[in-house]
PDB file of C-alpha atoms in Angstrom:
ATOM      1  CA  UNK A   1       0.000   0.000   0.000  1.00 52.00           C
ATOM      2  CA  UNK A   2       1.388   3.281  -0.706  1.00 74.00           C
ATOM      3  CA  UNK A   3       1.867   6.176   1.996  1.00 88.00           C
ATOM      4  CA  UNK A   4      -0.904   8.390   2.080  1.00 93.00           C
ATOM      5  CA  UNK A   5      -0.978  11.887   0.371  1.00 96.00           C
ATOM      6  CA  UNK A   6      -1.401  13.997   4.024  1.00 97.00           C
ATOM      7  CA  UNK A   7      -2.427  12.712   7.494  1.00 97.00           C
ATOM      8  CA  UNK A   8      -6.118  14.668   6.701  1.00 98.00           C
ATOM      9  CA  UNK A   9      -8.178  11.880   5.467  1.00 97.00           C
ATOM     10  CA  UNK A  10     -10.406  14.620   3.268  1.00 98.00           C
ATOM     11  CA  UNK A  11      -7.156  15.302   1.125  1.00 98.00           C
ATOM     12  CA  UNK A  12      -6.800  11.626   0.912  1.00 98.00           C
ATOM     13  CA  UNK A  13     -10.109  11.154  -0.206  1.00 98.00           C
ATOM     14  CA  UNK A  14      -9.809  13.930  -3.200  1.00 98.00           C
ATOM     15  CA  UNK A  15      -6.605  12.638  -4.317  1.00 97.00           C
ATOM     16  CA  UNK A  16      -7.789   9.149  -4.683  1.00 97.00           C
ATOM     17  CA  UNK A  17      -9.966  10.895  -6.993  1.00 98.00           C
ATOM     18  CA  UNK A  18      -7.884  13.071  -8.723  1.00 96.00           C
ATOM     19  CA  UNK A  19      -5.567  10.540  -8.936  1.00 96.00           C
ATOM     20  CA  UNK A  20      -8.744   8.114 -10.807  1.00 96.00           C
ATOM     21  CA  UNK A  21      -9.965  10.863 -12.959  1.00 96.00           C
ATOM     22  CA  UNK A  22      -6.188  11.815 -14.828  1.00 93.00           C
ATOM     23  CA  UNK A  23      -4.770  14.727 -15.766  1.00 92.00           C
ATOM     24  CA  UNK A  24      -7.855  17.256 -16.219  1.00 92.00           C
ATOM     25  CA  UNK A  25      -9.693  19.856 -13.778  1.00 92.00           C
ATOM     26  CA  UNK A  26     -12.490  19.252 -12.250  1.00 95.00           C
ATOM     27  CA  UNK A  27     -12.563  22.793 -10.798  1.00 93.00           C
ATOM     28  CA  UNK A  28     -11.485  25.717 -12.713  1.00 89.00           C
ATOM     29  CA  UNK A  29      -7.728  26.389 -11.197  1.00 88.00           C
ATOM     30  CA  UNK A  30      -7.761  24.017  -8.929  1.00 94.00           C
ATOM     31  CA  UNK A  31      -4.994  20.865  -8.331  1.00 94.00           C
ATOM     32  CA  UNK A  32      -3.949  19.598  -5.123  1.00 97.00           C
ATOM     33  CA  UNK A  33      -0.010  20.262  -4.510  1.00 96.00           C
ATOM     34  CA  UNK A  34       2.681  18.718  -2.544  1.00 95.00           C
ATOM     35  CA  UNK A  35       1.310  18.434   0.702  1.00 97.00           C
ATOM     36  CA  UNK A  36       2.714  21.505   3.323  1.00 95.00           C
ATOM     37  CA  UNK A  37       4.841  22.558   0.298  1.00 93.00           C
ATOM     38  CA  UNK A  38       5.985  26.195  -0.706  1.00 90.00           C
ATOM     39  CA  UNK A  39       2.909  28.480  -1.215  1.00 89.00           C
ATOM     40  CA  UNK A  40       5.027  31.377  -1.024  1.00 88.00           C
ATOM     41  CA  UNK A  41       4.015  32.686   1.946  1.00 91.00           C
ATOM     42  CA  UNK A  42       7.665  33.656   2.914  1.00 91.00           C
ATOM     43  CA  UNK A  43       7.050  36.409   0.803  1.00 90.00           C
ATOM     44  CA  UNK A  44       4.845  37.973   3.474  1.00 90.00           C
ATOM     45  CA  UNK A  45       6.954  36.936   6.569  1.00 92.00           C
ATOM     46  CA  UNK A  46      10.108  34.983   7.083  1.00 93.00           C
ATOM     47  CA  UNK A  47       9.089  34.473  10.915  1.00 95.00           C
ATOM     48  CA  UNK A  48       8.965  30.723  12.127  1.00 96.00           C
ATOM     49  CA  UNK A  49       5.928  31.781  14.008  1.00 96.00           C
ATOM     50  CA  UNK A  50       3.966  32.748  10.674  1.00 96.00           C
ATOM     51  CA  UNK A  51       5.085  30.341   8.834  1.00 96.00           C
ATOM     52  CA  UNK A  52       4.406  27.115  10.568  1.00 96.00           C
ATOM     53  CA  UNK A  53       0.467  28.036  11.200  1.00 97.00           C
ATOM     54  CA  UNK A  54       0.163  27.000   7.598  1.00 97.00           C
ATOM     55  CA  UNK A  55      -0.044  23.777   5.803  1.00 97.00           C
ATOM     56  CA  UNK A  56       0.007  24.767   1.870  1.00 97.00           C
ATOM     57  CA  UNK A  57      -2.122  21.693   0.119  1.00 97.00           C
ATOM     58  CA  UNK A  58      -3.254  23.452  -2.956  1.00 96.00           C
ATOM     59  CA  UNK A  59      -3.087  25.491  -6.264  1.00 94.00           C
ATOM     60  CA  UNK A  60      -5.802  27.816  -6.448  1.00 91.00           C
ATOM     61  CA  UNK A  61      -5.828  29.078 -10.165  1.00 87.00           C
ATOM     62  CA  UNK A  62      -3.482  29.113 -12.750  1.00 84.00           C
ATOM     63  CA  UNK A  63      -1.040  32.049 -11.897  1.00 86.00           C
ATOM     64  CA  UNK A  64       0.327  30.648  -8.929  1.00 87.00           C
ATOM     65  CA  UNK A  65      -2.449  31.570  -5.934  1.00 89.00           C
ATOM     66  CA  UNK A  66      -2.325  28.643  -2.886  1.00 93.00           C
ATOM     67  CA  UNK A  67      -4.894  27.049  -0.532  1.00 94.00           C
ATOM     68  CA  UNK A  68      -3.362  26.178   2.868  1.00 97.00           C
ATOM     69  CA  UNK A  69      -4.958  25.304   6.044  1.00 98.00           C
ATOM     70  CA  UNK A  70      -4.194  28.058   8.574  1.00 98.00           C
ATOM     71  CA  UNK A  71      -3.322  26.500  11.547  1.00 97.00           C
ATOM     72  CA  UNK A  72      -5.575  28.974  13.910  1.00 97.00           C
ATOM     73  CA  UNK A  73      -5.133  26.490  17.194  1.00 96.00           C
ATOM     74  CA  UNK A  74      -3.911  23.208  18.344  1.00 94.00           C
ATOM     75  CA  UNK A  75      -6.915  21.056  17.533  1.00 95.00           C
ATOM     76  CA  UNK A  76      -5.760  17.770  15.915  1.00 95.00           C
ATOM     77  CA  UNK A  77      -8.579  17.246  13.468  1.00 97.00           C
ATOM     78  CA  UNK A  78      -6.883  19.361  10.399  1.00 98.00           C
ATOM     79  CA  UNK A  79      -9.813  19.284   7.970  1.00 98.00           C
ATOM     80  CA  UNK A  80     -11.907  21.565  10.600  1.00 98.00           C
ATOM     81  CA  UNK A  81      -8.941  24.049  10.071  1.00 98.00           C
ATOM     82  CA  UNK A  82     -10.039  27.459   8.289  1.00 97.00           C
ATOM     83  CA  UNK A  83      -8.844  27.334   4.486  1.00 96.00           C
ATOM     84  CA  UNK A  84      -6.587  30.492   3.650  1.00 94.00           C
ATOM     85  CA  UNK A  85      -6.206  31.531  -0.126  1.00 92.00           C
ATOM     86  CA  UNK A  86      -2.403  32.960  -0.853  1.00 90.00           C
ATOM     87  CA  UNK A  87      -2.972  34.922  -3.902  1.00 85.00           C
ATOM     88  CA  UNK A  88      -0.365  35.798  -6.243  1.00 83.00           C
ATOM     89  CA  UNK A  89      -1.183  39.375  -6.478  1.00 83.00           C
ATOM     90  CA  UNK A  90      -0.576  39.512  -2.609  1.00 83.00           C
ATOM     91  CA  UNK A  91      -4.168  38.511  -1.410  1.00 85.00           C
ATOM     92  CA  UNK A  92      -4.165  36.686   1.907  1.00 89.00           C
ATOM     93  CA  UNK A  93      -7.510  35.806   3.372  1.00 90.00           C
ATOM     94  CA  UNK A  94      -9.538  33.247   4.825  1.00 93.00           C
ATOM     95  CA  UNK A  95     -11.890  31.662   2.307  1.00 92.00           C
ATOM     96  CA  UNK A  96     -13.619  28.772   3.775  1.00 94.00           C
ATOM     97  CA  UNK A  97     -14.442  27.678   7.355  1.00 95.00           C
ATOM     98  CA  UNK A  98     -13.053  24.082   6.824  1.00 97.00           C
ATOM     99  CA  UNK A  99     -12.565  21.825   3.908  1.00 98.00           C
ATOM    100  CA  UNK A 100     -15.599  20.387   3.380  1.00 97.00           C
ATOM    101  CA  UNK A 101     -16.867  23.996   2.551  1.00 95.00           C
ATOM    102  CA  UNK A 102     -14.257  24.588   0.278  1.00 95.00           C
ATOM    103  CA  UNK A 103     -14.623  21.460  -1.652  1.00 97.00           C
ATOM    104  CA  UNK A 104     -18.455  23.125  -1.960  1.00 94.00           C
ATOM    105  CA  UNK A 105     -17.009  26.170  -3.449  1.00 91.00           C
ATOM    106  CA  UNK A 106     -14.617  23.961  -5.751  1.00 93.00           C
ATOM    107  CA  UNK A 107     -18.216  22.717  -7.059  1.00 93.00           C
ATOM    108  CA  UNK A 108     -18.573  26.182  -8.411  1.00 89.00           C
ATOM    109  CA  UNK A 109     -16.354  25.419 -10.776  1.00 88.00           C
ATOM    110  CA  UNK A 110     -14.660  29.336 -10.819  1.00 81.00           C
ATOM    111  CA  UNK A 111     -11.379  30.295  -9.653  1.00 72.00           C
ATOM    112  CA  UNK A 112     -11.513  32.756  -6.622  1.00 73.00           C
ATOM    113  CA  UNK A 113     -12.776  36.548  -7.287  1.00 60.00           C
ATOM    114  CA  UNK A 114     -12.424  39.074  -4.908  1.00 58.00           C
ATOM    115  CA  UNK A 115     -12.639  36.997  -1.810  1.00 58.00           C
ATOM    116  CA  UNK A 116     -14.844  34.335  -3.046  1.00 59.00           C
ATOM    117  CA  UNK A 117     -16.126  32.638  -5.897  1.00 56.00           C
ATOM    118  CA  UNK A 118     -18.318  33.450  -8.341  1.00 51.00           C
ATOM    119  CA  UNK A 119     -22.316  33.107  -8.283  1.00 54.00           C
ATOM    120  CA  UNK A 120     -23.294  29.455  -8.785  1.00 54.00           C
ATOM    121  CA  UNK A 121     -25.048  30.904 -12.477  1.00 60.00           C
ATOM    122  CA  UNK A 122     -21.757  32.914 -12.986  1.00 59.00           C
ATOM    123  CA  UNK A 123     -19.694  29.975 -14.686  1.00 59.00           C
ATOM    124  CA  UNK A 124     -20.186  29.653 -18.426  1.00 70.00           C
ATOM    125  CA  UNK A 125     -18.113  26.569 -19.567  1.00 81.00           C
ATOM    126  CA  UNK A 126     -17.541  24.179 -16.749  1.00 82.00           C
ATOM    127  CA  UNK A 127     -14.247  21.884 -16.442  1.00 88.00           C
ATOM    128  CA  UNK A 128     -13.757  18.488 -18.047  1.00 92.00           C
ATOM    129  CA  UNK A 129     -13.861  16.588 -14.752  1.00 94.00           C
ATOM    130  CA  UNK A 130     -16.864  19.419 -13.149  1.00 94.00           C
ATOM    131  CA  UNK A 131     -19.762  16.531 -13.186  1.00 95.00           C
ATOM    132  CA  UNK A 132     -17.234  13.342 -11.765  1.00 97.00           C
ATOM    133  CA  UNK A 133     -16.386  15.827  -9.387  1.00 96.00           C
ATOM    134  CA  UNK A 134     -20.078  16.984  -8.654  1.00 96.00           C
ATOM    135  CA  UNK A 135     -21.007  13.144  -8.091  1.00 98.00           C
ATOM    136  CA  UNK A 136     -17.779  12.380  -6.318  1.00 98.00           C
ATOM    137  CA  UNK A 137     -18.509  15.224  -3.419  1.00 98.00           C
ATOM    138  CA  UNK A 138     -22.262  14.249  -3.079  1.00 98.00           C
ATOM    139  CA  UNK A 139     -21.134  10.377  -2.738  1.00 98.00           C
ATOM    140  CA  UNK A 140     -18.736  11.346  -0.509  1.00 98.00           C
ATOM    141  CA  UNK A 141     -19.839  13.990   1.903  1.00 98.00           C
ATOM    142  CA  UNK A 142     -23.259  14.195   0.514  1.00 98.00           C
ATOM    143  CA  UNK A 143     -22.954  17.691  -0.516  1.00 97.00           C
ATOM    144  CA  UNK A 144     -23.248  19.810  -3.445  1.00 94.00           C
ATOM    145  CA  UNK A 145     -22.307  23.096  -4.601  1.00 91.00           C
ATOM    146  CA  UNK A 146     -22.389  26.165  -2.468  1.00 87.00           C
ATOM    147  CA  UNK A 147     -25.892  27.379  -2.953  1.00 84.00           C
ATOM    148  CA  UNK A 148     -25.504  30.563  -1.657  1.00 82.00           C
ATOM    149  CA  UNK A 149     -20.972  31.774  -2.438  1.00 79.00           C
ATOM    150  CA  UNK A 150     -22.043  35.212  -0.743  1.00 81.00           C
ATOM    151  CA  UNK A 151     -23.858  33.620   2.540  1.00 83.00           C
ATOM    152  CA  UNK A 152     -20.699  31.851   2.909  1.00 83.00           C
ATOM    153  CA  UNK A 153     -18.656  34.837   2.345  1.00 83.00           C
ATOM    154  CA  UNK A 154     -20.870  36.707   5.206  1.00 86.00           C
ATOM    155  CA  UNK A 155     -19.956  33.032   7.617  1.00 88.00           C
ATOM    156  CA  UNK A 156     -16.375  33.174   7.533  1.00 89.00           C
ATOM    157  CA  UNK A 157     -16.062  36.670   8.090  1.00 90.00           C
ATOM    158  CA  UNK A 158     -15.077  36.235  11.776  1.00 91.00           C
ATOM    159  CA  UNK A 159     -12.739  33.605  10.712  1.00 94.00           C
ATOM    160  CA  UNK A 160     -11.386  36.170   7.998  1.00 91.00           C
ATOM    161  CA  UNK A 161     -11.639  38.744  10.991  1.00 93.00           C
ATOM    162  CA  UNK A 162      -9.268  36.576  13.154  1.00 95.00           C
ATOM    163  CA  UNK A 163      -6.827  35.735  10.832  1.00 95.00           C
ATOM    164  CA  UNK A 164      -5.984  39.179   9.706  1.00 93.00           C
ATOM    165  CA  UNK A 165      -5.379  40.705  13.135  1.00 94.00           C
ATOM    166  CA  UNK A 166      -3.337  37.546  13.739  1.00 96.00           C
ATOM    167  CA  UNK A 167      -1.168  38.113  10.300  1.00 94.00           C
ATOM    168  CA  UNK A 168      -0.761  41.836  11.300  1.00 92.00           C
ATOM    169  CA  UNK A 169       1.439  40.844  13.703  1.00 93.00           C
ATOM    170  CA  UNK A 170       3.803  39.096  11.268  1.00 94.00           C
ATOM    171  CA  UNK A 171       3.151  41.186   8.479  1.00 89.00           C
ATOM    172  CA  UNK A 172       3.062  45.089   6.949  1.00 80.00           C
ATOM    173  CA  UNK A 173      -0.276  44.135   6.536  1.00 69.00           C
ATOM    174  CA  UNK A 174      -2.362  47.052   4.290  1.00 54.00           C
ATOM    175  CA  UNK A 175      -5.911  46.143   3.496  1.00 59.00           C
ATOM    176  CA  UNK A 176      -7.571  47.301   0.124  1.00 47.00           C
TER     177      UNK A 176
END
């Protein structure tokens, strides 16, 4: 048996499927990454004390943006961790609660936009792998798309919140 992609048995699950479906997106952007990789994130703050609340997993889009879990407190059970998006234009913000409600956003089919994803309508072409992946996350989990991208949005703001005042402390932090 071969070692497992990460100790967070969600990853596991989606890169058994990645893995089955080949080389094609399922998700607009979206491939998993070597597991706690580089994301970058150096760029923002060389300090040990930033840089080890984060555990990169992801590549968000096509122009080098990340997903990583942020680390926000000791728990053990990693997939309850807050999802951060590293953008490559210098975005840094929470954008899911945990990864279950990212891999509902990932159902959207859109790369991130301005802090979240676009409407469930907004996507015009979806992905060659978009329906395995729809079926996939409803056999799964037994859930679908995010219904409702700006309810979500509104959810994890005190995550978002949270995160940022933590980051300031590591970071020339400017927001925009």
């Amino acid at each position: 048996m071969s070692e497992p992609y990460s100790p967070v048995p969600e990853l596991n699950l989606l890169k058994e499927f990645e893995d089955r479906l080949g080389p094609v997106f399922y998700s607009e952007g979206f491939e998993l990454s070597e597991y706690d990789g580089d994301a970058g994130l150096h760029t923002w703050s060389e300090d040990p004390a930033f840089l080890s609340r984060f555990i990169p997993f992801a590549k968000a889009n096509g122009t080098g943006s990340d997903y990583a879990l942020w680390r926000c407190d000791d728990r053990t059970e990693l997939a309850s961790l807050p999802v951060v998006f590293v953008g490559d234009e210098g975005d840094l913000y929470v954008i899911a609660r945990d990864l279950r409600e990212l891999f509902q956003l990932l159902a959207l089919d859109s790369e991130p936009v301005a802090e979240g994803f676009l409407d469930p309508g907004g996507v015009e072409e979806h992905s060659q792998g978009h329906a395995e992946f729809l079926a996939w996350l409803d056999e799964t989990f037994g859930l679908g798309p995010a219904e409702d991208p700006r309810a979500l949005r509104e959810a994890r703001k005190e995550y978002d919140d949270r995160f940022r005042a933590w980051a300031r402390r590591f970071t020339e932090w400017v927001d925009g």
